[in-house]
Short mmCIF file of C-alpha atoms and ligand atoms in Angstrom, two decimals:
data_model
loop_
_atom_site.label_atom_id
_atom_site.label_comp_id
_atom_site.label_asym_id
_atom_site.label_seq_id
_atom_site.Cartn_x
_atom_site.Cartn_y
_atom_site.Cartn_z
CA MET A 219 17.72 18.30 -11.75
CA GLN A 220 15.61 15.45 -10.46
CA GLU A 221 15.51 11.85 -11.84
CA SER A 222 13.05 10.77 -14.22
CA HIS A 223 11.30 7.90 -13.01
CA GLU A 224 8.87 8.02 -16.75
CA LYS A 225 10.17 4.06 -17.28
CA ALA A 226 7.75 3.18 -14.96
CA LEU A 227 4.77 4.83 -15.96
CA THR A 228 4.91 3.61 -19.67
CA ASP A 229 1.97 2.23 -19.51
CA PRO A 230 -1.37 4.36 -21.28
CA ILE A 231 -3.52 4.50 -18.61
CA PHE A 232 -0.76 7.02 -16.92
CA SER A 233 -1.08 9.15 -19.12
CA ILE A 234 -4.65 9.06 -19.35
CA ILE A 235 -4.43 9.54 -15.14
CA SER A 236 -2.47 12.38 -16.07
CA GLN A 237 -4.75 14.02 -18.47
CA ALA A 238 -7.45 13.65 -16.93
CA ALA A 239 -5.91 15.11 -13.83
CA GLU A 240 -5.23 18.40 -16.19
CA GLU A 241 -8.47 19.17 -17.37
CA LEU A 242 -9.86 18.34 -13.38
CA GLY A 243 -6.93 21.44 -12.58
CA VAL A 244 -5.67 18.96 -9.56
CA GLU A 245 -2.65 17.50 -9.36
CA CYS A 246 -2.01 13.67 -8.84
CA TYR A 247 1.06 10.93 -7.95
CA VAL A 248 1.20 6.71 -8.24
CA ILE A 249 1.88 5.96 -4.41
CA GLY A 250 2.80 3.16 -2.77
CA GLY A 251 3.95 -0.56 -3.13
CA PHE A 252 3.44 0.53 -6.94
CA VAL A 253 6.58 2.74 -6.69
CA ARG A 254 7.88 0.96 -4.28
CA ASP A 255 7.93 -2.42 -6.05
CA TYR A 256 9.08 -1.08 -9.37
CA LEU A 257 11.95 0.61 -7.70
CA LEU A 258 12.64 -3.15 -5.22
CA ASN A 259 12.81 -4.07 -9.39
CA ARG A 260 10.11 -6.85 -8.39
CA GLY A 261 8.17 -5.92 -11.62
CA THR A 262 4.98 -3.48 -12.28
CA ALA A 263 1.88 -4.53 -9.32
CA LYS A 264 -1.47 -4.32 -10.83
CA ASP A 265 -2.88 -2.61 -8.00
CA ILE A 266 -2.50 1.03 -8.09
CA ASP A 267 -3.04 3.48 -5.99
CA ILE A 268 -3.47 7.61 -7.07
CA VAL A 269 -3.46 10.92 -4.84
CA ALA A 270 -5.22 13.12 -5.58
CA VAL A 271 -4.74 16.81 -4.20
CA GLY A 272 -8.68 16.99 -4.37
CA SER A 273 -11.60 14.45 -5.27
CA GLY A 274 -9.83 11.85 -5.37
CA ILE A 275 -13.67 10.44 -6.90
CA ALA A 276 -14.76 12.61 -9.46
CA LEU A 277 -11.18 12.00 -10.87
CA ALA A 278 -11.75 8.27 -10.93
CA GLU A 279 -15.24 9.30 -12.63
CA LYS A 280 -13.23 11.35 -15.08
CA VAL A 281 -10.69 8.04 -15.66
CA ALA A 282 -12.59 5.94 -16.20
CA SER A 283 -14.63 8.07 -19.10
CA LYS A 284 -11.73 8.15 -20.80
CA LEU A 285 -10.89 4.51 -21.11
CA GLU A 286 -12.49 2.26 -23.17
CA GLY A 287 -15.44 0.21 -22.61
CA ASN A 288 -16.37 2.88 -19.57
CA PRO A 289 -15.73 0.51 -16.43
CA ALA A 290 -17.66 0.45 -13.73
CA ILE A 291 -16.42 2.69 -10.91
CA SER A 292 -17.06 1.28 -6.86
CA VAL A 293 -17.17 4.19 -5.34
CA PHE A 294 -16.52 3.95 -1.58
CA LYS A 295 -18.24 8.06 -0.04
CA ASN A 296 -17.32 7.25 3.85
CA PHE A 297 -12.81 6.85 2.70
CA GLY A 298 -13.42 9.35 -0.06
CA THR A 299 -12.20 5.98 -2.38
CA ALA A 300 -12.95 5.10 -5.93
CA MET A 301 -11.46 2.12 -7.59
CA ILE A 302 -11.94 1.21 -11.60
CA LYS A 303 -10.75 -2.32 -12.76
CA HIS A 304 -9.72 -2.08 -16.01
CA ASP A 305 -7.83 -4.83 -17.70
CA ASP A 306 -6.14 -6.90 -15.34
CA ILE A 307 -5.55 -3.34 -13.00
CA GLU A 308 -6.98 -2.23 -10.39
CA LEU A 309 -6.86 1.72 -9.54
CA GLU A 310 -7.56 2.79 -6.45
CA PHE A 311 -8.32 6.64 -6.56
CA VAL A 312 -7.65 8.83 -3.08
CA GLY A 313 -8.26 12.29 -2.39
CA ALA A 314 -4.95 13.73 -0.54
CA ARG A 315 -5.72 13.65 3.56
CA LYS A 316 -4.63 14.19 6.97
CA GLU A 317 -5.52 11.90 9.50
CA SER A 318 -5.92 12.17 13.26
CA TYR A 319 -6.25 8.85 15.49
CA HIS A 320 -8.66 7.89 18.81
CA ARG A 321 -7.65 5.51 20.68
CA ASP A 322 -10.20 3.13 19.82
CA SER A 323 -10.03 2.36 17.00
CA ARG A 324 -7.87 2.57 13.49
CA LYS A 325 -10.49 4.56 11.66
CA PRO A 326 -8.48 8.37 11.63
CA VAL A 327 -10.93 11.55 11.10
CA VAL A 328 -9.59 12.77 8.51
CA GLU A 329 -9.94 16.23 6.39
CA ASN A 330 -8.48 17.19 3.52
CA GLY A 331 -4.59 17.73 3.07
CA THR A 332 -1.83 18.28 0.81
CA LEU A 333 0.22 15.54 -0.71
CA GLN A 334 3.02 15.83 1.94
CA ASP A 335 -0.01 15.73 4.66
CA ASP A 336 -0.90 12.39 2.70
CA GLN A 337 2.41 11.03 2.78
CA ASN A 338 2.97 11.67 6.24
CA ARG A 339 0.17 9.14 6.82
CA ARG A 340 1.52 5.98 5.01
CA ASP A 341 3.03 3.57 7.03
CA PHE A 342 6.66 3.54 6.01
CA THR A 343 9.25 5.14 4.24
CA ILE A 344 9.31 2.44 1.40
CA ASN A 345 5.57 3.21 1.25
CA ALA A 346 5.56 6.62 0.86
CA LEU A 347 7.41 7.37 -2.45
CA ALA A 348 5.56 9.06 -4.77
CA LEU A 349 6.04 9.56 -8.17
CA SER A 350 4.52 12.95 -10.05
CA LEU A 351 1.48 11.98 -13.19
CA ASN A 352 1.44 16.06 -13.42
CA SER A 353 2.55 17.22 -17.33
CA HIS A 354 5.50 19.05 -15.98
CA ASP A 355 7.61 17.04 -14.08
CA PHE A 356 5.99 13.52 -15.26
CA GLY A 357 7.80 10.88 -13.48
CA ASN A 358 9.69 13.06 -11.02
CA LEU A 359 9.92 11.10 -7.55
CA LEU A 360 8.96 13.18 -4.22
CA ASP A 361 10.74 11.18 -1.95
CA PRO A 362 10.34 13.33 1.46
CA PHE A 363 11.54 10.84 4.23
CA ASP A 364 14.45 8.67 2.34
CA GLY A 365 12.84 6.40 1.62
CA ILE A 366 14.69 5.73 -1.49
CA VAL A 367 17.84 4.92 0.72
CA ALA A 368 15.98 2.86 3.00
CA LEU A 369 14.95 0.46 0.06
CA GLU A 370 18.61 0.91 -0.85
CA LYS A 371 19.15 -0.58 2.72
CA GLY A 372 16.55 -2.61 3.01
CA ILE A 373 15.00 -0.82 6.23
CA ILE A 374 11.59 -0.53 7.42
CA ARG A 375 11.14 2.64 9.45
CA THR A 376 8.02 4.22 9.56
CA PRO A 377 7.50 8.57 8.44
CA LEU A 378 6.44 10.04 11.80
CA ASP A 379 7.12 8.45 15.50
CA PRO A 380 6.81 5.05 15.82
CA ASP A 381 5.31 4.51 18.59
CA ILE A 382 2.25 6.57 17.36
CA THR A 383 2.02 5.43 13.56
CA TYR A 384 1.70 1.97 15.48
CA SER A 385 -0.81 3.16 18.06
CA ASP A 386 -2.61 4.91 15.96
CA ASP A 387 -2.93 2.14 13.41
CA PRO A 388 -2.02 -1.26 15.48
CA LEU A 389 -2.87 -3.47 11.82
CA ARG A 390 0.81 -1.51 10.83
CA MET A 391 2.65 -3.84 13.25
CA MET A 392 1.54 -7.10 11.57
CA ARG A 393 2.59 -5.19 7.91
CA ALA A 394 5.72 -4.01 9.51
CA ILE A 395 6.37 -7.69 10.22
CA ARG A 396 4.85 -8.89 6.83
CA PHE A 397 6.99 -6.83 5.23
CA ALA A 398 10.28 -7.44 6.81
CA THR A 399 9.20 -11.50 5.85
CA GLN A 400 8.45 -10.74 2.20
CA LEU A 401 11.35 -8.54 1.20
CA ASN A 402 13.93 -9.42 3.83
CA PHE A 403 14.19 -6.43 5.26
CA VAL A 404 15.30 -5.16 8.83
CA ILE A 405 13.09 -3.48 10.78
CA GLU A 406 14.54 0.04 12.43
CA PRO A 407 15.09 -0.60 16.52
CA LYS A 408 13.41 2.30 17.13
CA SER A 409 9.68 0.48 15.27
CA LEU A 410 11.11 -3.02 16.69
CA GLN A 411 10.44 -1.39 20.60
CA ALA A 412 7.71 0.70 19.16
CA ILE A 413 5.94 -2.31 17.95
CA THR A 414 6.88 -4.62 21.24
CA ASP A 415 6.06 -1.97 23.75
CA ASN A 416 2.32 -1.20 22.01
CA LYS A 417 1.63 -5.27 21.23
CA ALA A 418 -1.25 -5.16 23.19
CA ARG A 419 -3.13 -2.93 20.67
CA ILE A 420 -3.44 -5.40 18.55
CA LYS A 421 -6.48 -6.04 20.07
CA ILE A 422 -8.65 -3.63 18.25
CA ILE A 423 -7.56 -4.97 14.60
CA SER A 424 -10.05 -7.26 13.13
CA LYS A 425 -9.03 -11.35 13.29
CA GLU A 426 -10.04 -11.24 9.27
CA ARG A 427 -7.33 -8.29 8.75
CA ILE A 428 -4.69 -9.94 11.11
CA VAL A 429 -5.16 -13.62 9.05
CA ASP A 430 -4.64 -11.37 5.79
CA GLU A 431 -1.49 -10.43 7.35
CA LEU A 432 -0.36 -13.87 8.39
CA ASN A 433 -1.24 -15.18 5.62
CA LYS A 434 1.01 -13.27 3.76
CA ILE A 435 3.70 -14.06 6.03
CA MET A 436 2.91 -17.89 5.54
CA LEU A 437 3.47 -17.24 1.59
CA CYS A 438 6.57 -16.10 2.26
CA ASP A 439 9.85 -18.28 0.80
CA VAL A 440 11.37 -17.93 4.75
CA PRO A 441 7.99 -17.76 7.27
CA SER A 442 10.55 -18.41 10.22
CA LYS A 443 12.01 -14.59 9.49
CA GLY A 444 8.47 -13.17 10.11
CA PHE A 445 6.97 -15.77 13.05
CA SER A 446 10.45 -14.27 15.02
CA LEU A 447 9.56 -10.95 15.07
CA LEU A 448 6.27 -11.91 15.96
CA HIS A 449 7.65 -13.83 18.86
CA LYS A 450 10.53 -11.31 20.14
CA THR A 451 7.67 -7.93 19.72
CA GLY A 452 5.71 -10.67 21.84
CA LEU A 453 2.69 -10.06 19.18
CA LEU A 454 2.58 -13.75 18.43
CA GLU A 455 1.91 -14.77 22.08
CA LEU A 456 -0.93 -13.06 21.20
CA ILE A 457 -2.42 -14.23 18.48
CA LEU A 458 -1.30 -17.97 18.34
CA PRO A 459 -0.37 -18.60 22.54
CA GLU A 460 -0.86 -22.07 21.19
CA LEU A 461 2.63 -22.07 19.37
CA THR A 462 4.12 -19.84 21.98
CA ALA A 463 3.41 -22.38 24.38
CA LEU A 464 5.74 -25.09 22.49
CA GLN A 465 8.56 -22.90 23.26
CA GLY A 466 11.49 -24.29 25.91
CA ILE A 467 13.76 -27.35 26.84
CA GLU A 468 12.72 -29.02 30.00
CA GLU A 469 15.82 -30.48 31.46
CA ILE A 470 14.42 -33.60 34.29
CA GLU A 471 17.13 -36.35 35.46
CA GLY A 472 19.27 -35.54 32.70
CA GLN A 473 16.77 -36.40 30.29
CA LYS A 474 15.54 -33.08 27.57
CA HIS A 475 13.33 -32.91 24.75
CA LYS A 476 14.05 -30.58 21.95
CA ASP A 477 12.32 -27.10 21.59
CA ASN A 478 9.16 -27.64 19.65
CA PHE A 479 8.63 -24.08 18.87
CA TRP A 480 11.91 -23.78 16.87
CA HIS A 481 11.50 -27.31 15.68
CA THR A 482 8.26 -26.28 14.24
CA LEU A 483 9.54 -22.62 12.85
CA GLU A 484 12.18 -25.26 10.49
CA VAL A 485 9.37 -27.59 9.33
CA VAL A 486 7.71 -24.60 7.61
CA ASP A 487 10.55 -22.90 6.29
CA ASN A 488 11.32 -26.65 4.90
CA ILE A 489 8.05 -27.21 3.78
CA CYS A 490 8.08 -23.73 1.57
CA LYS A 491 10.68 -25.05 -0.48
CA THR A 492 8.36 -27.74 -2.21
CA THR A 493 4.78 -26.53 -2.05
CA ASP A 494 3.53 -23.34 -2.41
CA LYS A 495 -0.03 -24.53 -0.72
CA LEU A 496 -0.64 -22.41 2.19
CA TRP A 497 -3.46 -25.09 3.94
CA LEU A 498 -0.14 -27.43 3.67
CA ARG A 499 1.85 -24.62 5.11
CA TRP A 500 -0.77 -24.10 7.95
CA ALA A 501 -0.79 -27.85 9.10
CA ALA A 502 3.28 -27.59 8.93
CA LEU A 503 2.49 -24.83 11.27
CA LEU A 504 0.36 -26.16 13.48
CA HIS A 505 1.14 -30.19 13.29
CA ASP A 506 2.65 -30.05 16.74
CA ILE A 507 1.07 -27.76 18.79
CA GLY A 508 -0.88 -30.86 20.79
CA LYS A 509 2.82 -31.28 22.27
CA ALA A 510 2.35 -28.72 24.50
CA PRO A 511 -0.63 -30.02 26.82
CA THR A 512 0.53 -33.75 26.16
CA LYS A 513 3.86 -33.38 27.70
CA ARG A 514 4.66 -36.04 30.28
CA PHE A 515 7.87 -37.48 32.04
CA HIS A 516 8.53 -40.53 33.35
CA LYS A 517 11.26 -41.88 34.91
CA LYS A 518 11.86 -44.62 32.92
CA ILE A 519 11.59 -43.56 29.11
CA GLY A 520 11.64 -40.02 29.62
CA TRP A 521 9.78 -37.34 27.51
CA THR A 522 6.64 -38.16 26.33
CA PHE A 523 3.55 -36.44 24.23
CA HIS A 524 1.37 -39.34 23.74
CA GLY A 525 -1.77 -38.67 22.02
CA HIS A 526 -0.66 -35.02 20.61
CA GLU A 527 -2.10 -35.57 17.09
CA PHE A 528 -5.13 -36.15 18.27
CA VAL A 529 -5.06 -33.18 21.06
CA GLY A 530 -3.74 -31.27 18.06
CA SER A 531 -6.03 -31.71 15.75
CA LYS A 532 -9.55 -30.71 18.33
CA MET A 533 -7.30 -28.12 18.78
CA VAL A 534 -7.23 -27.15 15.45
CA TYR A 535 -10.37 -26.11 15.00
CA LYS A 536 -11.27 -24.23 18.36
CA LEU A 537 -7.99 -21.99 16.73
CA PHE A 538 -9.81 -21.36 13.07
CA LYS A 539 -12.70 -20.59 15.35
CA ARG A 540 -10.92 -17.69 17.22
CA LEU A 541 -9.06 -16.69 14.18
CA ARG A 542 -12.06 -16.51 11.81
CA LEU A 543 -10.58 -18.63 10.10
CA PRO A 544 -12.57 -21.45 7.25
CA LEU A 545 -14.63 -23.93 9.25
CA ASN A 546 -14.73 -25.74 6.26
CA GLU A 547 -13.15 -28.33 3.96
CA LYS A 548 -9.91 -26.72 4.57
CA MET A 549 -9.79 -26.97 8.02
CA LYS A 550 -10.68 -30.68 8.03
CA TYR A 551 -7.86 -30.66 5.65
CA VAL A 552 -5.08 -29.37 8.42
CA GLN A 553 -7.00 -31.37 10.67
CA LYS A 554 -6.41 -34.70 9.04
CA LEU A 555 -2.57 -33.92 8.49
CA VAL A 556 -2.00 -32.74 11.89
CA LEU A 557 -4.21 -36.16 12.88
CA MET A 558 -2.18 -38.09 10.46
CA SER A 559 1.11 -36.41 11.11
CA SER A 560 3.05 -39.23 12.84
CA ARG A 561 1.80 -42.29 10.83
CA PRO A 562 4.46 -42.18 8.02
CA ILE A 563 7.32 -41.80 10.32
CA VAL A 564 5.82 -44.37 12.05
CA LEU A 565 6.20 -46.58 9.00
CA ALA A 566 9.22 -45.77 8.35
CA GLU A 567 11.28 -46.66 11.54
CA GLU A 568 10.07 -50.42 10.74
CA PHE A 569 9.98 -52.65 7.84
CA VAL A 570 7.75 -51.35 5.55
CA THR A 571 4.38 -53.75 5.13
CA ASP A 572 2.81 -53.61 2.00
CA SER A 573 -0.81 -53.57 3.95
CA ALA A 574 0.32 -50.46 6.62
CA VAL A 575 1.49 -48.56 3.43
CA ARG A 576 -2.97 -49.55 2.40
CA ARG A 577 -3.83 -48.56 5.51
CA LEU A 578 -2.04 -45.26 4.78
CA VAL A 579 -3.81 -44.55 1.30
CA PHE A 580 -7.02 -45.90 2.40
CA ASP A 581 -7.33 -43.19 5.65
CA ALA A 582 -5.14 -40.57 4.00
CA GLY A 583 -7.00 -40.72 0.57
CA GLU A 584 -6.13 -37.97 -1.96
CA ASP A 585 -4.05 -35.81 0.92
CA VAL A 586 -1.30 -38.88 0.81
CA GLU A 587 1.25 -36.87 -0.79
CA ASP A 588 0.52 -33.75 1.09
CA LEU A 589 0.97 -35.86 3.98
CA MET A 590 4.50 -36.92 2.87
CA THR A 591 5.85 -33.75 2.36
CA LEU A 592 4.60 -32.56 5.87
CA CYS A 593 6.39 -35.87 6.87
CA GLU A 594 9.60 -35.32 5.27
CA ALA A 595 9.69 -31.51 5.87
CA ASP A 596 9.50 -32.35 9.58
CA ILE A 597 13.13 -33.70 9.86
CA THR A 598 15.13 -31.60 10.96
CA THR A 599 18.18 -33.51 12.51
CA LYS A 600 21.40 -32.17 12.37
CA ASN A 601 23.05 -35.74 12.52
CA PRO A 602 23.52 -36.27 8.95
CA LYS A 603 22.97 -40.12 9.08
CA LYS A 604 20.35 -40.09 10.89
CA GLN A 605 19.03 -37.17 8.18
CA ARG A 606 20.16 -39.39 5.42
CA ARG A 607 18.13 -42.72 6.66
CA TYR A 608 14.59 -41.06 7.61
CA LYS A 609 14.95 -39.35 4.11
CA ASN A 610 15.17 -43.01 2.53
CA ASN A 611 12.96 -44.70 3.93
CA PHE A 612 10.20 -41.82 2.98
CA LYS A 613 11.74 -42.63 0.02
CA LEU A 614 11.12 -46.32 0.37
CA VAL A 615 7.50 -45.43 1.85
CA ARG A 616 6.93 -43.26 -1.47
CA GLU A 617 8.17 -46.28 -3.69
CA LYS A 618 5.10 -48.52 -2.02
CA ILE A 619 3.00 -45.88 -2.24
CA THR A 620 3.09 -45.79 -5.96
CA GLU A 621 3.63 -49.55 -5.98
CA VAL A 622 -0.03 -50.19 -4.00
CA GLU A 623 -1.73 -48.05 -6.02
CA GLU A 624 -1.07 -49.27 -8.96
CA ARG A 625 -2.09 -52.55 -7.84
CA ASP A 626 -4.80 -51.80 -5.76
CA ARG A 627 -6.19 -47.95 -6.48
CA ILE A 628 -6.93 -48.21 -2.23
CA ARG A 629 -7.12 -43.94 -2.34
CA ASN A 630 -10.50 -43.65 -3.53
CA PHE A 631 -11.95 -46.60 -2.29
CA GLN A 632 -15.22 -48.04 -3.59
CA PRO A 633 -16.56 -51.45 -2.17
CA PRO A 634 -15.84 -53.70 -4.81
CA VAL A 635 -19.27 -54.86 -3.89
CA SER A 636 -22.22 -53.64 -3.04
CA GLY A 637 -24.77 -53.86 -0.80
CA GLU A 638 -27.18 -55.11 -3.41
CA GLU A 639 -25.61 -57.33 -4.18
CA ILE A 640 -24.97 -58.94 -1.31
CA MET A 641 -28.52 -58.57 -0.68
CA LYS A 642 -29.19 -60.56 -3.72
CA ALA A 643 -26.74 -63.36 -3.91
CA PHE A 644 -27.78 -64.13 0.03
CA ASN A 645 -31.80 -62.68 -0.26
CA LEU A 646 -31.35 -60.54 2.06
CA LYS A 647 -33.26 -57.95 3.89
CA PRO A 648 -31.37 -54.58 4.76
CA SER A 649 -29.66 -56.33 7.93
CA LYS A 650 -26.56 -56.04 10.12
CA GLU A 651 -24.66 -59.07 8.09
CA ILE A 652 -24.45 -56.83 5.58
CA GLY A 653 -22.33 -54.73 7.02
CA ILE A 654 -20.07 -57.27 8.53
CA ILE A 655 -19.89 -58.67 5.28
CA LYS A 656 -18.90 -55.34 3.83
CA GLU A 657 -16.26 -54.70 6.55
CA ALA A 658 -14.89 -57.59 5.97
CA ILE A 659 -13.66 -57.52 2.37
CA LYS A 660 -12.61 -54.09 2.90
CA GLU A 661 -10.27 -55.99 5.42
CA ALA A 662 -8.91 -58.55 2.91
CA ILE A 663 -8.16 -55.80 0.41
CA LEU A 664 -6.07 -53.70 2.89
CA GLU A 665 -4.44 -57.16 4.48
CA GLY A 666 -3.83 -57.74 1.03
CA GLU A 667 -5.65 -61.17 1.61
CA ILE A 668 -7.61 -60.74 -1.82
CA PRO A 669 -7.13 -57.70 -5.17
CA ASN A 670 -9.14 -54.83 -4.68
CA GLU A 671 -10.91 -56.58 -7.61
CA HIS A 672 -14.91 -57.40 -8.08
CA GLY A 673 -14.73 -60.81 -9.36
CA ALA A 674 -12.58 -61.66 -5.95
CA ALA A 675 -14.35 -59.73 -3.43
CA ARG A 676 -17.60 -61.41 -4.71
CA ASP A 677 -16.00 -64.79 -4.72
CA PHE A 678 -15.13 -63.59 -0.43
CA MET A 679 -18.13 -62.95 0.17
CA LEU A 680 -19.84 -65.71 -0.53
CA LYS A 681 -17.46 -68.03 0.90
CA LYS A 682 -17.78 -64.76 4.05
CA GLY A 683 -21.80 -65.41 4.11
CA ALA A 684 -21.57 -69.12 4.06
CA SER A 685 -19.14 -68.25 7.46
CA LEU A 686 -21.91 -66.97 8.62
CA GLY A 687 -24.80 -69.84 7.65
CA LEU A 688 -26.25 -67.49 4.73
CA LYS A 689 -27.51 -69.74 2.45
CA LYS A 690 -27.63 -68.28 -1.24
P1 ATP B 897 0.63 -4.97 -1.62
O1 ATP B 897 -0.45 -4.88 -2.00
O2 ATP B 897 2.27 -5.74 -1.42
O3 ATP B 897 0.28 -5.42 -0.32
P2 ATP B 897 1.26 -2.47 -0.56
O4 ATP B 897 2.12 -1.31 -0.56
O5 ATP B 897 0.42 -1.78 -1.93
O6 ATP B 897 1.92 -3.61 -0.79
P3 ATP B 897 -1.66 -1.70 0.37
O7 ATP B 897 -2.15 -2.37 1.42
O8 ATP B 897 -2.11 -2.27 -1.41
O9 ATP B 897 -0.16 -2.36 0.67
O10 ATP B 897 -1.74 -0.23 0.44
C1 ATP B 897 -1.34 0.54 -0.73
C2 ATP B 897 -0.56 1.87 -0.21
O11 ATP B 897 -1.63 2.19 1.31
C3 ATP B 897 0.46 1.01 0.92
O12 ATP B 897 2.00 1.32 0.39
C4 ATP B 897 0.29 2.71 1.91
O13 ATP B 897 0.95 3.84 1.61
C5 ATP B 897 -1.10 2.86 2.42
N1 ATP B 897 -1.53 1.99 3.37
C6 ATP B 897 -1.91 0.66 3.23
N2 ATP B 897 -1.98 -0.18 4.69
C7 ATP B 897 -2.17 1.00 5.35
C8 ATP B 897 -2.45 1.31 7.12
N3 ATP B 897 -2.71 0.66 7.44
N4 ATP B 897 -1.70 2.61 7.35
C9 ATP B 897 -0.99 3.43 6.64
N5 ATP B 897 0.01 3.40 5.38
C10 ATP B 897 -1.08 2.01 4.52
MG1 MG B 898 -0.83 -2.38 -3.04
#
């Protein structure tokens, strides 16, 4: 007797689909991510894939007519698929199909097929698991490739020859690595080899698709797992050469620098323990990319990476553009964090003065906490004494930030005396003196000579004006 998994199918939607299929006289199954995640106890996914042995679109139409409120169907005729959004569930219907590929495209030639044909075309054995929705064997698991064993053992493998699977649709290489990272699975050696052999095929995949998978890896608990696999298979060098350029340790006259590639991956893992923000994680990934082009050796002082923050922040733009990442405020945020990534470190190494902290808050604005989070994640020293010292220093900087913020509210700095007030006070027309006075007020506040308050700033303005020879 087959074990039944009816428990996975208690949502009333499944009996509605079952009923609809029966009325149309087609067989249908739940397949893919929903089944996988259920069997892994990862909860029930909200996107559910249904295969009909027949027309997926006709089944979707029938299902929609049975659902309360007659939800709209999005039909993709070219793909033979249809989608229904119902409550918080997204149902995707497809007719069972057989696929064959051309070398220059990941879009297959499609013909109608059996359930088994449809399972053959799936990327991984753990994604080819199907549960029957047919009344005579409702809840039965159809597992032609021992996907369940792969689930138990934590293995990513392909239903067919991996060399063909990855070559047909190279996006699967990214997906394999993404699933391995998300589920903490191992990619079987044969598959890993096939990815390595087919890495150059990644060029036929759109940047958007690649970035989708990269972002999913970035949002995992331990993204370094994915990045090491990307590196090992040679994909990373094709996608993010700026990162692989950081790899390696050079030694001249007995002086070495650290391997900035593996250091970066450690920083990313660190930051993932404290933040879920995707773009802060990206900032961690890219914070040192300026180090490859700025690396120099000097006889007296050893290795330096002067200006790597500035160079790195310029590289962020090119990299975002190439990967079709957003070129909006998200990119600017990453650039800013890369540019400022050493500021709190310099601060923490010396005696922390109020004015230095005020300047940091002024420059970082509302991103100052994220910047601190990045710097704390950047501590990868294995020396426990140093580790403690750095952490303590950053704690001090954070305390000072709070203190200075309470007093002076520098974060969203607005000049306490406006240009108009200056013009009125000295009976001026728009002129460069106004700019000079405004800048002097800002400097006096940042230096702590006066508090960030209107009264004090006005007194200061009057004095400054007088010293410039202006008359009230
Ligand atoms: P998740 O939704 O968590 O990303 P998933 O496995 O549901 O995981 P989807 O992209 O939603 O992934 O795809 C649904 C199913 O479609 C997969 O489980 C798999 O069976 C199949 N599939 C998706 N993309 C591919 C592909 N590139 N090649 C072969 N089969 C695929
Ligand atoms: Mg899915």
